[in-house]
GROMACS .gro file of C-alpha atoms in nm:
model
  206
    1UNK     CA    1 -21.718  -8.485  28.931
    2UNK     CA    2 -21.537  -8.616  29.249
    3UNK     CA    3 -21.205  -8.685  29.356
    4UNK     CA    4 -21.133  -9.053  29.333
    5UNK     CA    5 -20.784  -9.068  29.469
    6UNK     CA    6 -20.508  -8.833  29.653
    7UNK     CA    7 -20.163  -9.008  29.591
    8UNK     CA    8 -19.817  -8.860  29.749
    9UNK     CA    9 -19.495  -9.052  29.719
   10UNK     CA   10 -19.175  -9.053  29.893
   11UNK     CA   11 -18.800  -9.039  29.777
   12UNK     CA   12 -18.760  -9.362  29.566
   13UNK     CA   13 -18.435  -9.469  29.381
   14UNK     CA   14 -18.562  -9.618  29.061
   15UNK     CA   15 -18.390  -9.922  28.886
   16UNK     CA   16 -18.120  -9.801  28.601
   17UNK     CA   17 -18.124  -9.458  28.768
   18UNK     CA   18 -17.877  -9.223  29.020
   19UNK     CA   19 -18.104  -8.986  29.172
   20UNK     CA   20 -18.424  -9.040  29.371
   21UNK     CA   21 -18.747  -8.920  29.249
   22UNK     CA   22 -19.087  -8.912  29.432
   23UNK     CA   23 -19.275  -9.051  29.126
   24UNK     CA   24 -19.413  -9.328  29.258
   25UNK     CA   25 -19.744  -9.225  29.430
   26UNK     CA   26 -19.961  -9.436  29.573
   27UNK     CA   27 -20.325  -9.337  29.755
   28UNK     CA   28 -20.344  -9.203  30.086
   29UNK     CA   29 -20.657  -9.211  30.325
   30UNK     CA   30 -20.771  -8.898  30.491
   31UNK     CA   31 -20.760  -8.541  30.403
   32UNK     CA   32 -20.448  -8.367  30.258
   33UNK     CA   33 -20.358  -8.025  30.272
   34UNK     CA   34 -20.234  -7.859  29.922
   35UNK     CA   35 -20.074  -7.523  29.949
   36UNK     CA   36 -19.958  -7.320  29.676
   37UNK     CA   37 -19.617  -7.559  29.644
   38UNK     CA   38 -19.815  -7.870  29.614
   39UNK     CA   39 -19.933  -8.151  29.890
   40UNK     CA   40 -19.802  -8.162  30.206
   41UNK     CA   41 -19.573  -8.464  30.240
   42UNK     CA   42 -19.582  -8.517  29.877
   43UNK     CA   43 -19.176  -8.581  29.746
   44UNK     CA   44 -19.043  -8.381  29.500
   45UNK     CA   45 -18.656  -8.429  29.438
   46UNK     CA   46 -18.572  -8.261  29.166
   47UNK     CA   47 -18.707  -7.842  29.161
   48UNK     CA   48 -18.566  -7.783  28.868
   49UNK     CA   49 -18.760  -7.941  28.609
   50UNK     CA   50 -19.073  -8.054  28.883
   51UNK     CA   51 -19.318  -7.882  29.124
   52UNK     CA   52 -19.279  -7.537  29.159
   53UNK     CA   53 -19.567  -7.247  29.161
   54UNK     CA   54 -19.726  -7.344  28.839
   55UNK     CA   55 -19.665  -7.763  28.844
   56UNK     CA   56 -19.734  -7.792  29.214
   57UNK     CA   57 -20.034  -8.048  29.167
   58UNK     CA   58 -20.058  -8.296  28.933
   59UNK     CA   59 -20.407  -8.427  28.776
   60UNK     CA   60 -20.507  -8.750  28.585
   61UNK     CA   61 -20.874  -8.811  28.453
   62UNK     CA   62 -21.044  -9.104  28.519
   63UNK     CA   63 -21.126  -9.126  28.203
   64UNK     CA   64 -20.744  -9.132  28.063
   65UNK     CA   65 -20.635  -9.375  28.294
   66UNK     CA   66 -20.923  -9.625  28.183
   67UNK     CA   67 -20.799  -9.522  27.833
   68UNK     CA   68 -20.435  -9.622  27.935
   69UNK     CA   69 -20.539  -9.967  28.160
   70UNK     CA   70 -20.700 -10.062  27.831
   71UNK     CA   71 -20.377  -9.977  27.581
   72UNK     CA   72 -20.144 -10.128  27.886
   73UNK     CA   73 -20.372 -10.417  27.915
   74UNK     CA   74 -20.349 -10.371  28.294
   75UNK     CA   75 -20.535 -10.210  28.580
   76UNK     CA   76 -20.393  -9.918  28.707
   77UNK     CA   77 -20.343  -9.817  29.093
   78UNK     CA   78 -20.400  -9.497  29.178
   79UNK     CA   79 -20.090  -9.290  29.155
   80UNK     CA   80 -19.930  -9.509  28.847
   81UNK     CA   81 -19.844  -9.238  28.655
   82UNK     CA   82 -19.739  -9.050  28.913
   83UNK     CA   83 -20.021  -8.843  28.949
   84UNK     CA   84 -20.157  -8.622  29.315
   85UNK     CA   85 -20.537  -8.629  29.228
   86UNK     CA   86 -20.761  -8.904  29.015
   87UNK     CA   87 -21.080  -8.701  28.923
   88UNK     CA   88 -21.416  -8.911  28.846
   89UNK     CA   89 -21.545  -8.815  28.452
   90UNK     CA   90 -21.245  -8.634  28.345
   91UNK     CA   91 -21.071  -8.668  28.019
   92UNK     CA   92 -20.764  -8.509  27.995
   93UNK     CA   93 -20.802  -8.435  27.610
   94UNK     CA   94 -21.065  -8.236  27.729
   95UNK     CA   95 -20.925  -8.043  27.951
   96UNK     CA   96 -20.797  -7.643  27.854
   97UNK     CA   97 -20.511  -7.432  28.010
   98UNK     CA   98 -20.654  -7.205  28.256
   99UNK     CA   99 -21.005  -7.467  28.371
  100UNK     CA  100 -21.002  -7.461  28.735
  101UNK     CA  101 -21.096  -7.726  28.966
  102UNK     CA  102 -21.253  -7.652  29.257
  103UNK     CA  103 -21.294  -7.853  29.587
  104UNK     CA  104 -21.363  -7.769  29.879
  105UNK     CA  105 -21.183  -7.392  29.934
  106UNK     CA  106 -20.911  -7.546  29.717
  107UNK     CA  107 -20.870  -7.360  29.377
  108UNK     CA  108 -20.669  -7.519  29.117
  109UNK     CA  109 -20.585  -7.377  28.772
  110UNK     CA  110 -20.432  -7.590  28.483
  111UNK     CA  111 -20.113  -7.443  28.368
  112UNK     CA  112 -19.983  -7.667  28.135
  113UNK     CA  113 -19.945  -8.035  28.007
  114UNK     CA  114 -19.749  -8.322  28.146
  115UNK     CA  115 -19.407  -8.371  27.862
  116UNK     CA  116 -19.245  -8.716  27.968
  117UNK     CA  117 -18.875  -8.738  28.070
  118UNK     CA  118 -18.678  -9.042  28.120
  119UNK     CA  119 -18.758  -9.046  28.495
  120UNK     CA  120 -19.124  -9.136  28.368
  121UNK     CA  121 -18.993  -9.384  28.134
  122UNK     CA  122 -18.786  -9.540  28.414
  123UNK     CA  123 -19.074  -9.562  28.637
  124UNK     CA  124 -19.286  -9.772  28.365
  125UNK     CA  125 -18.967  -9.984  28.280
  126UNK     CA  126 -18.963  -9.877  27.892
  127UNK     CA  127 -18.705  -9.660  27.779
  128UNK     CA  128 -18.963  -9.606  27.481
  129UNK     CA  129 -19.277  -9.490  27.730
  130UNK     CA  130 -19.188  -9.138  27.652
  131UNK     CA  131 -19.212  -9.157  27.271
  132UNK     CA  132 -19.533  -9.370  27.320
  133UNK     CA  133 -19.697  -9.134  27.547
  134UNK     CA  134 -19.630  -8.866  27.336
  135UNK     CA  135 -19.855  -9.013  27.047
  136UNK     CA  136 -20.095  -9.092  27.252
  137UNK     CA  137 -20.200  -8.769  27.240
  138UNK     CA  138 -20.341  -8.767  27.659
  139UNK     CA  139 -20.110  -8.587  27.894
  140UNK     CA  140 -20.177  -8.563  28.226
  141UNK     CA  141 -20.269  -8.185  28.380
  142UNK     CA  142 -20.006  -7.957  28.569
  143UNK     CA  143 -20.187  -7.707  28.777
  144UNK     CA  144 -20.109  -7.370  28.980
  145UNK     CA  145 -20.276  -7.363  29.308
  146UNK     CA  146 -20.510  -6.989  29.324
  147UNK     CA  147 -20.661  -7.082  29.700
  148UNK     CA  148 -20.493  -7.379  29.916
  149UNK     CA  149 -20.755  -7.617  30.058
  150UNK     CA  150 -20.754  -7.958  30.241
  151UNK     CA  151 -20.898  -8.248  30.023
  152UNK     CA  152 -21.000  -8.634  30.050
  153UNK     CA  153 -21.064  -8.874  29.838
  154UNK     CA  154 -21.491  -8.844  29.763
  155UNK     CA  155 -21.505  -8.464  29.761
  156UNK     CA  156 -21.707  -8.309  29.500
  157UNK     CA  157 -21.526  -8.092  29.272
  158UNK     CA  158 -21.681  -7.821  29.057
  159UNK     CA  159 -21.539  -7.792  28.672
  160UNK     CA  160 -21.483  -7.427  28.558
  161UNK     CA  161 -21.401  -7.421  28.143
  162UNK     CA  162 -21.154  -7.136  28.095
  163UNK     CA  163 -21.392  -6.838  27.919
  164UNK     CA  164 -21.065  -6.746  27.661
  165UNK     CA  165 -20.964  -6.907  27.326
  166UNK     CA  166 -20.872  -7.239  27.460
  167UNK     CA  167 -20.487  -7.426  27.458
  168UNK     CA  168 -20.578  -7.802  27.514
  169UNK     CA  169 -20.356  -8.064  27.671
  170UNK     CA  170 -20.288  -8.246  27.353
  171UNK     CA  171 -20.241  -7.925  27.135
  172UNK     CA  172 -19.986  -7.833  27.404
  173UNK     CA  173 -19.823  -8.148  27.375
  174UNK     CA  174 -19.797  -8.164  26.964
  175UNK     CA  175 -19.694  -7.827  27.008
  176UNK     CA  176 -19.382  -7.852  27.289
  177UNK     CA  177 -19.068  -7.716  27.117
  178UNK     CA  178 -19.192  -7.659  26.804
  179UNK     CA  179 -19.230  -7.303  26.691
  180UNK     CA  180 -19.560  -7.101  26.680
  181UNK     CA  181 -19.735  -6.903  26.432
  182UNK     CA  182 -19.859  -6.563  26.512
  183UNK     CA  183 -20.198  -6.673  26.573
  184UNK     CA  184 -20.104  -6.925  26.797
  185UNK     CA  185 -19.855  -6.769  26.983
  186UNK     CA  186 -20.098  -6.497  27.074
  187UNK     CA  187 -20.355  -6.705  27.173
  188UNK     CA  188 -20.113  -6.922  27.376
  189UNK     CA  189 -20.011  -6.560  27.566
  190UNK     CA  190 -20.327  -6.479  27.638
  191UNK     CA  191 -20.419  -6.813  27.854
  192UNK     CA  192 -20.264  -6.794  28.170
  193UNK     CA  193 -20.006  -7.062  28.110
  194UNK     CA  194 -19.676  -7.194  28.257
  195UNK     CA  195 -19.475  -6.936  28.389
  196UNK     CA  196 -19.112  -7.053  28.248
  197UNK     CA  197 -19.318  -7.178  27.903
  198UNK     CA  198 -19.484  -6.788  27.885
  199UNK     CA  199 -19.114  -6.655  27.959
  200UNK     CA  200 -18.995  -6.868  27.632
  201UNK     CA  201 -19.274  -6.761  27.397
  202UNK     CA  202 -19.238  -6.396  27.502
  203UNK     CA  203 -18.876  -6.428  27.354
  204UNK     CA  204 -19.021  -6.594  27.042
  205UNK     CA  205 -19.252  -6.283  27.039
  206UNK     CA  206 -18.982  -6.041  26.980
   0.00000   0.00000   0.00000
């Protein structure tokens, strides 16, 4: 596995829409330095609801986005979905909270998946996107950064599965909002997920 593409985008006003966002990313050349907040020069406008300790980098598999250039019937630039890093073999339905992705002395940990908003749907022109790429069943991959580290597009990176009871990307997804069984709930407290989403199930817990 390598990195493909690092993307960073600046403060954009999209069509329709009041505030800016920094979802449009496009591919950078040279080496980037990711801290625990994220890239350095990456935009992020709204803190609230984006970046942040445990969303502060933002993966896409290669894999998904050939899924998506095929159901789009469109290639796809690096950065189209808004995404920091593009890495080589990945699919996202794969992918586990609490894999790691490791690059170079950079450390990532997946924390949770992507849920679209209306800024996403915005950015693809389809006030339906969200809906759609919610049955699609292949959200992108919110991570927590454990060691900063400057990466480049070409770097190997090394795939560590999570050793718990795994919480996958789509099962995350289907699962956003809705409430838990016992089983589930404990197994979704004992991966090292989301900080606000662990705050929200501890409530449900007691």
């Amino acid at each position: 596995m390598k990195i493909l593409a690092v993307c960073l985008g600046a403060p954009e006003t999209l069509p329709g829409r009041k505030t800016k966002t920094g979802i449009n990313k496009h591919a950078v050349n040279g080496a980037v330095m990711i801290d625990a907040q994220g890239l350095l020069g990456d935009a992020i406008c709204n803190r609230e609801h984006h970046g942040g300790r445990d969303q502060a980098v933002y993966v896409e598999g290669s894999l998904t986005l050939d899924w998506w250039a095929r159901e789009l019937g469109q290639a796809l630039e690096p950065g189209f979905f808004g995404e920091n890093l593009i890495l080589e073999g990945l699919d996202n339905c794969a992918v586990s909270v609490g894999d790691r992705f490791i690059a170079g002395d950079l450390v990532l940990e997946v924390t949770c998946a992507r849920i679209p908003c209306a800024t996403f749907a915005a950015k693809m022109g389809d006030p339906k996107f969200a809906k759609r790429y919610t049955r699609a069943g292949r959200p992108g991959i919110y991570c927590r950064v454990l060691a900063g580290g400057t990466v480049g597009a070409g770097m190997p990176v090394e795939y560590v599965p999570y050793a718990g009871a795994p919480v996958t990307m789509p099962e995350m997804m289907a699962t956003f909002s809705r409430r838990l069984s016992p089983e589930d709930l404990a197994r979704y407290l004992a991966a090292p997920i989301h900080y606000k989403l662990r705050a929200t199930l501890e409530n449900e817990a007691l």
